[in-house]
Amino acid sequence: MKRVLKESVQILTILLGGIITAMLLMVLSFCLPEEPMQNHLRESIPTLTKYLGTSEMIVGYQSTFDGSFTDGLMLQNAVYDEGHTVFEKAMGIYRNGWENDLWYPRETLVEYLKGVATEEYSYARYWHGYLVALKPMLMFLNLEEIYFFNQIVQALLLLFVVGALVKKNKTKYAVCYGITYLFLVPIVMPMTLSLSICFYLYLIINCLQMCLHDKWEEKGWYAYVFLVIGMVTSYVDFLTYPIVTLGIPMVMYFVLSKGNKIKQMLGKVIVYSITWGIGYVGMWASKWLIGSLVLKENILQDAGNTLAQRVDAITYDSRLLSFFSVVWYNMKMYKALPFILLVLVLFISVVVLTIKYPAVKSKKQLLLGCLPYLVISTMPFVWYAVALNHSGEHYMFTFRALIVTVFAGSCMLMNFFDYNKKNTDEKEKTSEERKNNG
């Protein structure tokens, strides 16, 4: 009982500390002058006019939807500056728009940059923590330069994780990691702001795991790590595919861990999911409360109405039928031939390697070891069941949640063979033969 109480106090302390930090960072970001940001975006008006519409980067493939509608909102939120205190701006997140709040962020952003008078609206139910990074970047870079920056940083982070896995003798899992990246639709990721947020989050978390996993595991800090991950996700994400910041780091945890018993492994899946959820919901709800107090508006009611809509069914059918429809909408994003071939190649490769290099484990050990990965692979479907309306309406980007299933499933399949063990046996045999011949 004392342990539970102590851990609850620690969780509450971390949550409160994170909320205070989040609010201070927002206030500091809005202390930056908007004029240099506006000037840099004026340099990018040709790009804004050409690309910031709801569009597919490859015509006919919805999976290449570029997220530019939401990007337009993010840029509006970053550069808008009309007669509010710093605290009001940080909590109210004001933007310009047309009469009756018609959402055309690309067009209205360009009009605002050109000095055309428009209406003012608030988007206070999210923290919009991405502004802590976006506003400083716009101080020095235009939109095109940010896209190039994205390409370089994303590539470096991805290479670091893959290289670290290879160095840790986890090459087969490095292959899984690379395959998972392909299911994100890489052509889109550097050229979008909103859809790269969760990608950046799980990449950075994985980089930290490569360096700090043993320490976090030894000190029993992983529950708090997932708490913070949930908080940061809620703070910076625009409700795109946030479940990946739980699922991908959790799969990586089991890839890097050694010799856990099945009950302990499943227990950790449950505990870490709960702490992530506490962080995610707690951070989001805190914005509704703080925003209502600062702005003297009922943001709680607005957020509650929106939340009720997002978890509602997508049709007049039952929730069960709606769920299956939502799953299909999201899965059909991978109907393209390249994805189908990729899955087939992966499956055939695993079958061949399993026959050639069978794992040195009993069938019971093998199947039990697969259970945590199997449970984690269901996380996107649980998310779709909860955020039913949102996942059905915005399937053109929520489908990326399925990379959790891809990563967990491919890592699970990798347990059926042990290439490294076979190589080790062969090297020892060759070494022994050389000694005998010498």
GROMACS .gro file of C-alpha atoms in nm:
model
  438
    1MET     CA    1   0.000   0.000   0.000
    2LYS     CA    2   0.282   0.240   0.088
    3ARG     CA    3   0.452   0.165  -0.243
    4VAL     CA    4   0.134   0.238  -0.439
    5LEU     CA    5   0.084   0.562  -0.247
    6LYS     CA    6   0.446   0.666  -0.303
    7GLU     CA    7   0.427   0.593  -0.677
    8SER     CA    8   0.094   0.779  -0.704
    9VAL     CA    9   0.250   1.085  -0.540
   10GLN     CA   10   0.546   1.065  -0.779
   11ILE     CA   11   0.314   1.042  -1.079
   12LEU     CA   12   0.110   1.340  -0.959
   13THR     CA   13   0.429   1.539  -0.894
   14ILE     CA   14   0.564   1.466  -1.243
   15LEU     CA   15   0.227   1.554  -1.398
   16LEU     CA   16   0.199   1.885  -1.211
   17GLY     CA   17   0.562   1.969  -1.287
   18GLY     CA   18   0.503   1.893  -1.655
   19ILE     CA   19   0.191   2.112  -1.667
   20ILE     CA   20   0.376   2.407  -1.512
   21THR     CA   21   0.668   2.358  -1.751
   22ALA     CA   22   0.430   2.332  -2.047
   23MET     CA   23   0.260   2.658  -1.956
   24LEU     CA   24   0.590   2.842  -1.907
   25LEU     CA   25   0.724   2.720  -2.242
   26MET     CA   26   0.410   2.840  -2.419
   27VAL     CA   27   0.436   3.182  -2.256
   28LEU     CA   28   0.806   3.210  -2.347
   29SER     CA   29   0.739   3.111  -2.709
   30PHE     CA   30   0.479   3.387  -2.738
   31CYS     CA   31   0.730   3.639  -2.604
   32LEU     CA   32   0.913   3.604  -2.937
   33PRO     CA   33   0.832   3.876  -3.193
   34GLU     CA   34   0.596   3.758  -3.467
   35GLU     CA   35   0.722   4.001  -3.731
   36PRO     CA   36   1.034   3.799  -3.833
   37MET     CA   37   0.816   3.488  -3.853
   38GLN     CA   38   0.565   3.667  -4.074
   39ASN     CA   39   0.846   3.792  -4.297
   40HIS     CA   40   0.984   3.441  -4.344
   41LEU     CA   41   0.639   3.311  -4.431
   42ARG     CA   42   0.594   3.595  -4.681
   43GLU     CA   43   0.902   3.454  -4.857
   44SER     CA   44   0.712   3.124  -4.879
   45ILE     CA   45   0.384   3.260  -5.018
   46PRO     CA   46   0.442   3.083  -5.356
   47THR     CA   47   0.478   2.752  -5.168
   48LEU     CA   48   0.181   2.829  -4.946
   49THR     CA   49  -0.033   2.908  -5.248
   50LYS     CA   50   0.076   2.601  -5.441
   51TYR     CA   51   0.099   2.326  -5.181
   52LEU     CA   52  -0.094   2.411  -4.866
   53GLY     CA   53  -0.423   2.260  -4.970
   54THR     CA   54  -0.576   1.925  -4.885
   55SER     CA   55  -0.397   1.718  -5.148
   56GLU     CA   56  -0.219   1.395  -5.235
   57MET     CA   57   0.150   1.409  -5.314
   58ILE     CA   58   0.096   1.122  -5.557
   59VAL     CA   59  -0.241   1.162  -5.725
   60GLY     CA   60  -0.468   0.863  -5.667
   61TYR     CA   61  -0.289   0.745  -5.351
   62GLN     CA   62  -0.468   0.875  -5.041
   63SER     CA   63  -0.185   0.748  -4.823
   64THR     CA   64   0.026   1.035  -4.963
   65PHE     CA   65  -0.212   1.299  -4.825
   66ASP     CA   66   0.020   1.579  -4.715
   67GLY     CA   67  -0.161   1.715  -4.407
   68SER     CA   68  -0.131   2.068  -4.541
   69PHE     CA   69  -0.471   2.178  -4.408
   70THR     CA   70  -0.349   2.126  -4.052
   71ASP     CA   71  -0.009   2.270  -4.142
   72GLY     CA   72  -0.188   2.587  -4.246
   73LEU     CA   73  -0.357   2.606  -3.905
   74MET     CA   74  -0.023   2.553  -3.730
   75LEU     CA   75   0.138   2.835  -3.925
   76GLN     CA   76  -0.159   3.065  -3.860
   77ASN     CA   77  -0.130   2.994  -3.488
   78ALA     CA   78   0.243   3.065  -3.500
   79VAL     CA   79   0.240   3.409  -3.667
   80TYR     CA   80  -0.094   3.567  -3.572
   81ASP     CA   81  -0.049   3.879  -3.358
   82GLU     CA   82  -0.344   4.107  -3.289
   83GLY     CA   83  -0.389   4.282  -2.954
   84HIS     CA   84  -0.369   4.017  -2.681
   85THR     CA   85  -0.146   3.976  -2.378
   86VAL     CA   86   0.122   3.707  -2.384
   87PHE     CA   87  -0.077   3.489  -2.143
   88GLU     CA   88  -0.394   3.525  -2.351
   89LYS     CA   89  -0.208   3.433  -2.668
   90ALA     CA   90  -0.042   3.133  -2.502
   91MET     CA   91  -0.373   2.997  -2.372
   92GLY     CA   92  -0.615   3.118  -2.641
   93ILE     CA   93  -0.407   3.031  -2.952
   94TYR     CA   94  -0.565   3.289  -3.181
   95ARG     CA   95  -0.570   3.278  -3.559
   96ASN     CA   96  -0.734   3.460  -3.844
   97GLY     CA   97  -1.019   3.327  -4.058
   98TRP     CA   98  -1.317   3.415  -4.270
   99GLU     CA   99  -1.667   3.500  -4.149
  100ASN     CA  100  -1.863   3.216  -3.981
  101ASP     CA  101  -1.531   3.042  -3.905
  102LEU     CA  102  -1.502   2.877  -4.245
  103TRP     CA  103  -1.174   2.686  -4.228
  104TYR     CA  104  -0.956   2.773  -4.525
  105PRO     CA  105  -0.618   2.806  -4.351
  106ARG     CA  106  -0.410   2.826  -4.668
  107GLU     CA  107  -0.609   3.110  -4.821
  108THR     CA  108  -0.667   3.306  -4.499
  109LEU     CA  109  -0.302   3.275  -4.394
  110VAL     CA  110  -0.187   3.423  -4.725
  111GLU     CA  111  -0.444   3.703  -4.692
  112TYR     CA  112  -0.323   3.779  -4.338
  113LEU     CA  113   0.039   3.794  -4.457
  114LYS     CA  114  -0.068   4.036  -4.731
  115GLY     CA  115  -0.245   4.260  -4.478
  116VAL     CA  116  -0.606   4.174  -4.572
  117ALA     CA  117  -0.848   4.216  -4.279
  118THR     CA  118  -1.008   3.890  -4.161
  119GLU     CA  119  -1.201   3.762  -3.857
  120GLU     CA  120  -1.032   3.633  -3.538
  121TYR     CA  121  -1.088   3.289  -3.388
  122SER     CA  122  -0.947   3.089  -3.098
  123TYR     CA  123  -0.832   2.725  -3.091
  124ALA     CA  124  -0.794   2.684  -2.717
  125ARG     CA  125  -0.883   2.321  -2.655
  126TYR     CA  126  -0.533   2.197  -2.752
  127TRP     CA  127  -0.203   2.294  -2.591
  128HIS     CA  128  -0.042   2.348  -2.934
  129GLY     CA  129   0.297   2.271  -2.781
  130TYR     CA  130   0.449   2.231  -3.128
  131LEU     CA  131   0.466   2.613  -3.127
  132VAL     CA  132   0.752   2.592  -2.876
  133ALA     CA  133   0.963   2.456  -3.163
  134LEU     CA  134   0.786   2.606  -3.466
  135LYS     CA  135   0.794   2.971  -3.359
  136PRO     CA  136   1.174   2.981  -3.297
  137MET     CA  137   1.233   2.801  -3.628
  138LEU     CA  138   1.024   3.059  -3.815
  139MET     CA  139   1.237   3.332  -3.659
  140PHE     CA  140   1.527   3.213  -3.876
  141LEU     CA  141   1.386   2.987  -4.149
  142ASN     CA  142   1.119   3.005  -4.416
  143LEU     CA  143   0.890   2.712  -4.490
  144GLU     CA  144   1.109   2.562  -4.763
  145GLU     CA  145   1.412   2.566  -4.532
  146ILE     CA  146   1.210   2.394  -4.260
  147TYR     CA  147   1.126   2.117  -4.509
  148PHE     CA  148   1.497   2.066  -4.581
  149PHE     CA  149   1.570   2.071  -4.209
  150ASN     CA  150   1.307   1.798  -4.166
  151GLN     CA  151   1.473   1.575  -4.424
  152ILE     CA  152   1.815   1.596  -4.260
  153VAL     CA  153   1.706   1.556  -3.897
  154GLN     CA  154   1.461   1.273  -3.966
  155ALA     CA  155   1.726   1.081  -4.163
  156LEU     CA  156   1.990   1.127  -3.891
  157LEU     CA  157   1.757   1.013  -3.611
  158LEU     CA  158   1.645   0.709  -3.811
  159LEU     CA  159   2.004   0.612  -3.894
  160PHE     CA  160   2.106   0.650  -3.531
  161VAL     CA  161   1.839   0.407  -3.409
  162VAL     CA  162   1.909   0.151  -3.684
  163GLY     CA  163   2.284   0.177  -3.627
  164ALA     CA  164   2.245   0.139  -3.251
  165LEU     CA  165   2.031  -0.175  -3.295
  166VAL     CA  166   2.293  -0.328  -3.525
  167LYS     CA  167   2.567  -0.241  -3.275
  168LYS     CA  168   2.366  -0.411  -2.999
  169ASN     CA  169   2.354  -0.727  -3.215
  170LYS     CA  170   1.984  -0.672  -3.289
  171THR     CA  171   2.017  -0.657  -3.667
  172LYS     CA  172   1.695  -0.841  -3.740
  173TYR     CA  173   1.504  -0.586  -3.533
  174ALA     CA  174   1.681  -0.306  -3.716
  175VAL     CA  175   1.534  -0.453  -4.035
  176CYS     CA  176   1.188  -0.444  -3.871
  177TYR     CA  177   1.244  -0.081  -3.777
  178GLY     CA  178   1.333   0.010  -4.134
  179ILE     CA  179   1.030  -0.174  -4.272
  180THR     CA  180   0.806   0.006  -4.024
  181TYR     CA  181   0.938   0.339  -4.150
  182LEU     CA  182   0.827   0.247  -4.502
  183PHE     CA  183   0.468   0.208  -4.377
  184LEU     CA  184   0.473   0.571  -4.264
  185VAL     CA  185   0.489   0.664  -4.636
  186PRO     CA  186   0.835   0.833  -4.628
  187ILE     CA  187   0.769   1.064  -4.922
  188VAL     CA  188   0.530   1.263  -4.702
  189MET     CA  189   0.717   1.289  -4.372
  190PRO     CA  190   0.977   1.561  -4.449
  191MET     CA  191   0.721   1.775  -4.632
  192THR     CA  192   0.464   1.801  -4.354
  193LEU     CA  193   0.460   1.970  -4.015
  194SER     CA  194   0.157   1.812  -3.851
  195LEU     CA  195   0.213   1.453  -3.965
  196SER     CA  196   0.580   1.448  -3.863
  197ILE     CA  197   0.519   1.536  -3.496
  198CYS     CA  198   0.453   1.181  -3.369
  199PHE     CA  199   0.726   1.051  -3.598
  200TYR     CA  200   0.975   1.285  -3.433
  201LEU     CA  201   0.850   1.190  -3.088
  202TYR     CA  202   0.897   0.816  -3.123
  203LEU     CA  203   1.231   0.861  -3.304
  204ILE     CA  204   1.366   1.077  -3.021
  205ILE     CA  205   1.232   0.837  -2.757
  206ASN     CA  206   1.393   0.542  -2.936
  207CYS     CA  207   1.725   0.731  -2.954
  208LEU     CA  208   1.706   0.785  -2.577
  209GLN     CA  209   1.622   0.417  -2.527
  210MET     CA  210   1.933   0.318  -2.721
  211CYS     CA  211   2.143   0.518  -2.475
  212LEU     CA  212   1.951   0.493  -2.145
  213HIS     CA  213   1.750   0.170  -2.154
  214ASP     CA  214   1.965  -0.021  -1.905
  215LYS     CA  215   1.963   0.269  -1.658
  216TRP     CA  216   1.587   0.321  -1.685
  217GLU     CA  217   1.525  -0.051  -1.641
  218GLU     CA  218   1.766  -0.090  -1.349
  219LYS     CA  219   1.616   0.204  -1.158
  220GLY     CA  220   1.257   0.112  -1.243
  221TRP     CA  221   1.190   0.442  -1.418
  222TYR     CA  222   1.010   0.313  -1.727
  223ALA     CA  223   0.660   0.373  -1.587
  224TYR     CA  224   0.753   0.739  -1.536
  225VAL     CA  225   0.915   0.753  -1.879
  226PHE     CA  226   0.587   0.646  -2.041
  227LEU     CA  227   0.401   0.896  -1.822
  228VAL     CA  228   0.619   1.176  -1.962
  229ILE     CA  229   0.582   1.040  -2.317
  230GLY     CA  230   0.203   1.057  -2.284
  231MET     CA  231   0.225   1.413  -2.150
  232VAL     CA  232   0.456   1.534  -2.426
  233THR     CA  233   0.241   1.365  -2.694
  234SER     CA  234  -0.072   1.539  -2.569
  235TYR     CA  235   0.120   1.868  -2.548
  236VAL     CA  236   0.261   1.880  -2.901
  237ASP     CA  237   0.043   1.657  -3.121
  238PHE     CA  238  -0.260   1.772  -3.320
  239LEU     CA  239  -0.447   1.443  -3.263
  240THR     CA  240  -0.291   1.272  -3.566
  241TYR     CA  241  -0.177   0.918  -3.474
  242PRO     CA  242  -0.060   0.956  -3.110
  243ILE     CA  243  -0.081   0.586  -3.016
  244VAL     CA  244   0.253   0.529  -3.194
  245THR     CA  245   0.433   0.713  -2.913
  246LEU     CA  246   0.311   0.438  -2.681
  247GLY     CA  247   0.335   0.135  -2.909
  248ILE     CA  248   0.671   0.186  -3.083
  249PRO     CA  249   0.872   0.265  -2.765
  250MET     CA  250   0.702  -0.026  -2.587
  251VAL     CA  251   0.803  -0.271  -2.861
  252MET     CA  252   1.154  -0.129  -2.842
  253TYR     CA  253   1.151  -0.186  -2.466
  254PHE     CA  254   1.096  -0.560  -2.518
  255VAL     CA  255   1.350  -0.573  -2.800
  256LEU     CA  256   1.615  -0.431  -2.565
  257SER     CA  257   1.511  -0.622  -2.250
  258LYS     CA  258   1.641  -0.959  -2.142
  259GLY     CA  259   1.483  -1.260  -1.976
  260ASN     CA  260   1.153  -1.125  -1.841
  261LYS     CA  261   0.890  -1.377  -1.735
  262ILE     CA  262   0.567  -1.370  -1.931
  263LYS     CA  263   0.355  -1.242  -1.639
  264GLN     CA  264   0.603  -0.960  -1.580
  265MET     CA  265   0.608  -0.873  -1.949
  266LEU     CA  266   0.231  -0.856  -1.980
  267GLY     CA  267   0.213  -0.665  -1.652
  268LYS     CA  268   0.451  -0.405  -1.790
  269VAL     CA  269   0.243  -0.365  -2.105
  270ILE     CA  270  -0.058  -0.285  -1.884
  271VAL     CA  271   0.125  -0.058  -1.639
  272TYR     CA  272   0.312   0.142  -1.903
  273SER     CA  273  -0.009   0.182  -2.105
  274ILE     CA  274  -0.190   0.313  -1.798
  275THR     CA  275   0.084   0.564  -1.712
  276TRP     CA  276   0.099   0.683  -2.075
  277GLY     CA  277  -0.279   0.728  -2.066
  278ILE     CA  278  -0.264   0.922  -1.739
  279GLY     CA  279  -0.003   1.152  -1.889
  280TYR     CA  280  -0.194   1.197  -2.214
  281VAL     CA  281  -0.537   1.265  -2.062
  282GLY     CA  282  -0.404   1.457  -1.761
  283MET     CA  283  -0.200   1.696  -1.974
  284TRP     CA  284  -0.485   1.756  -2.219
  285ALA     CA  285  -0.746   1.811  -1.947
  286SER     CA  286  -0.516   2.056  -1.768
  287LYS     CA  287  -0.527   2.283  -2.076
  288TRP     CA  288  -0.904   2.296  -2.061
  289LEU     CA  289  -0.896   2.399  -1.695
  290ILE     CA  290  -0.607   2.649  -1.717
  291GLY     CA  291  -0.741   2.798  -2.041
  292SER     CA  292  -1.086   2.845  -1.888
  293LEU     CA  293  -0.937   3.027  -1.588
  294VAL     CA  294  -0.702   3.252  -1.789
  295LEU     CA  295  -0.945   3.337  -2.069
  296LYS     CA  296  -1.260   3.336  -1.853
  297GLU     CA  297  -1.427   3.118  -2.114
  298ASN     CA  298  -1.587   2.774  -2.086
  299ILE     CA  299  -1.322   2.576  -2.273
  300LEU     CA  300  -1.422   2.269  -2.071
  301GLN     CA  301  -1.763   2.267  -2.240
  302ASP     CA  302  -1.614   2.316  -2.587
  303ALA     CA  303  -1.361   2.038  -2.529
  304GLY     CA  304  -1.630   1.810  -2.386
  305ASN     CA  305  -1.856   1.861  -2.689
  306THR     CA  306  -1.566   1.795  -2.928
  307LEU     CA  307  -1.456   1.488  -2.733
  308ALA     CA  308  -1.808   1.344  -2.741
  309GLN     CA  309  -1.815   1.394  -3.117
  310ARG     CA  310  -1.473   1.233  -3.169
  311VAL     CA  311  -1.565   0.912  -2.983
  312ASP     CA  312  -1.911   0.882  -3.143
  313ALA     CA  313  -1.998   0.636  -3.418
  314ILE     CA  314  -1.936   0.746  -3.778
  315THR     CA  315  -2.274   0.638  -3.914
  316TYR     CA  316  -2.622   0.559  -3.787
  317ASP     CA  317  -2.506   0.199  -3.745
  318SER     CA  318  -2.400   0.047  -3.413
  319ARG     CA  319  -2.056   0.120  -3.269
  320LEU     CA  320  -1.950  -0.232  -3.364
  321LEU     CA  321  -2.035  -0.186  -3.732
  322SER     CA  322  -1.880   0.160  -3.725
  323PHE     CA  323  -1.563   0.011  -3.576
  324PHE     CA  324  -1.524  -0.238  -3.859
  325SER     CA  325  -1.586   0.039  -4.112
  326VAL     CA  326  -1.319   0.255  -3.948
  327VAL     CA  327  -1.067  -0.030  -3.945
  328TRP     CA  328  -1.132  -0.089  -4.315
  329TYR     CA  329  -1.098   0.283  -4.400
  330ASN     CA  330  -0.758   0.289  -4.232
  331MET     CA  331  -0.628  -0.044  -4.360
  332LYS     CA  332  -0.724   0.029  -4.720
  333MET     CA  333  -0.459   0.303  -4.724
  334TYR     CA  334  -0.214   0.015  -4.769
  335LYS     CA  335  -0.393  -0.137  -5.069
  336ALA     CA  336  -0.119  -0.005  -5.299
  337LEU     CA  337   0.093  -0.275  -5.468
  338PRO     CA  338   0.426  -0.170  -5.307
  339PHE     CA  339   0.286  -0.230  -4.957
  340ILE     CA  340   0.136  -0.565  -5.053
  341LEU     CA  341   0.468  -0.679  -5.203
  342LEU     CA  342   0.654  -0.557  -4.894
  343VAL     CA  343   0.434  -0.767  -4.665
  344LEU     CA  344   0.475  -1.073  -4.888
  345VAL     CA  345   0.855  -1.037  -4.902
  346LEU     CA  346   0.872  -0.998  -4.523
  347PHE     CA  347   0.654  -1.305  -4.462
  348ILE     CA  348   0.841  -1.526  -4.712
  349SER     CA  349   1.177  -1.414  -4.572
  350VAL     CA  350   1.074  -1.503  -4.217
  351VAL     CA  351   0.949  -1.847  -4.328
  352VAL     CA  352   1.277  -1.921  -4.509
  353LEU     CA  353   1.493  -1.799  -4.220
  354THR     CA  354   1.283  -1.991  -3.966
  355ILE     CA  355   1.339  -2.315  -4.161
  356LYS     CA  356   1.711  -2.247  -4.203
  357TYR     CA  357   1.786  -2.097  -3.860
  358PRO     CA  358   1.517  -2.218  -3.614
  359ALA     CA  359   1.512  -2.049  -3.275
  360VAL     CA  360   1.672  -2.246  -2.992
  361LYS     CA  361   1.359  -2.239  -2.774
  362SER     CA  362   1.075  -2.473  -2.688
  363LYS     CA  363   0.745  -2.411  -2.865
  364LYS     CA  364   0.591  -2.299  -2.535
  365GLN     CA  365   0.869  -2.047  -2.469
  366LEU     CA  366   0.844  -1.924  -2.824
  367LEU     CA  367   0.467  -1.870  -2.814
  368LEU     CA  368   0.472  -1.710  -2.469
  369GLY     CA  369   0.750  -1.476  -2.582
  370CYS     CA  370   0.527  -1.361  -2.867
  371LEU     CA  371   0.236  -1.263  -2.641
  372PRO     CA  372   0.357  -0.911  -2.545
  373TYR     CA  373   0.417  -0.825  -2.910
  374LEU     CA  374   0.074  -0.964  -2.998
  375VAL     CA  375  -0.093  -0.749  -2.731
  376ILE     CA  376   0.093  -0.437  -2.841
  377SER     CA  377  -0.004  -0.501  -3.204
  378THR     CA  378  -0.371  -0.453  -3.108
  379MET     CA  379  -0.315  -0.099  -2.974
  380PRO     CA  380  -0.411   0.083  -3.298
  381PHE     CA  381  -0.742  -0.103  -3.306
  382VAL     CA  382  -0.812  -0.011  -2.943
  383TRP     CA  383  -0.737   0.351  -3.036
  384TYR     CA  384  -0.973   0.331  -3.335
  385ALA     CA  385  -1.245   0.186  -3.110
  386VAL     CA  386  -1.208   0.478  -2.865
  387ALA     CA  387  -1.155   0.765  -3.114
  388LEU     CA  388  -1.409   0.613  -3.351
  389ASN     CA  389  -1.543   0.923  -3.526
  390HIS     CA  390  -1.203   1.089  -3.553
  391SER     CA  391  -1.037   0.778  -3.696
  392GLY     CA  392  -1.316   0.736  -3.950
  393GLU     CA  393  -1.325   1.098  -4.059
  394HIS     CA  394  -0.947   1.144  -4.081
  395TYR     CA  395  -0.837   0.798  -4.193
  396MET     CA  396  -0.608   0.955  -4.455
  397PHE     CA  397  -0.359   1.018  -4.174
  398THR     CA  398  -0.482   0.810  -3.875
  399PHE     CA  399  -0.390   0.496  -4.074
  400ARG     CA  400  -0.029   0.556  -3.965
  401ALA     CA  401  -0.123   0.425  -3.620
  402LEU     CA  402  -0.102   0.081  -3.784
  403ILE     CA  403   0.278   0.104  -3.790
  404VAL     CA  404   0.256  -0.018  -3.429
  405THR     CA  405   0.100  -0.339  -3.560
  406VAL     CA  406   0.367  -0.361  -3.832
  407PHE     CA  407   0.658  -0.313  -3.590
  408ALA     CA  408   0.517  -0.538  -3.316
  409GLY     CA  409   0.413  -0.805  -3.566
  410SER     CA  410   0.742  -0.810  -3.754
  411CYS     CA  411   0.944  -0.823  -3.428
  412MET     CA  412   0.721  -1.109  -3.311
  413LEU     CA  413   0.794  -1.302  -3.630
  414MET     CA  414   1.166  -1.244  -3.585
  415ASN     CA  415   1.152  -1.452  -3.266
  416PHE     CA  416   1.090  -1.762  -3.474
  417PHE     CA  417   1.450  -1.775  -3.598
  418ASP     CA  418   1.791  -1.697  -3.447
  419TYR     CA  419   2.035  -1.601  -3.721
  420ASN     CA  420   2.289  -1.460  -3.474
  421LYS     CA  421   2.297  -1.784  -3.275
  422LYS     CA  422   2.356  -1.985  -3.593
  423ASN     CA  423   2.640  -1.758  -3.698
  424THR     CA  424   2.799  -1.787  -3.355
  425ASP     CA  425   2.784  -2.169  -3.368
  426GLU     CA  426   2.940  -2.171  -3.715
  427LYS     CA  427   3.223  -1.938  -3.609
  428GLU     CA  428   3.298  -2.152  -3.303
  429LYS     CA  429   3.298  -2.467  -3.519
  430THR     CA  430   3.536  -2.309  -3.775
  431SER     CA  431   3.765  -2.188  -3.498
  432GLU     CA  432   3.774  -2.536  -3.342
  433GLU     CA  433   3.856  -2.696  -3.679
  434ARG     CA  434   4.144  -2.455  -3.734
  435LYS     CA  435   4.290  -2.540  -3.393
  436ASN     CA  436   4.268  -2.911  -3.467
  437ASN     CA  437   4.430  -2.869  -3.809
  438GLY     CA  438   4.705  -2.649  -3.660
   0.00000   0.00000   0.00000
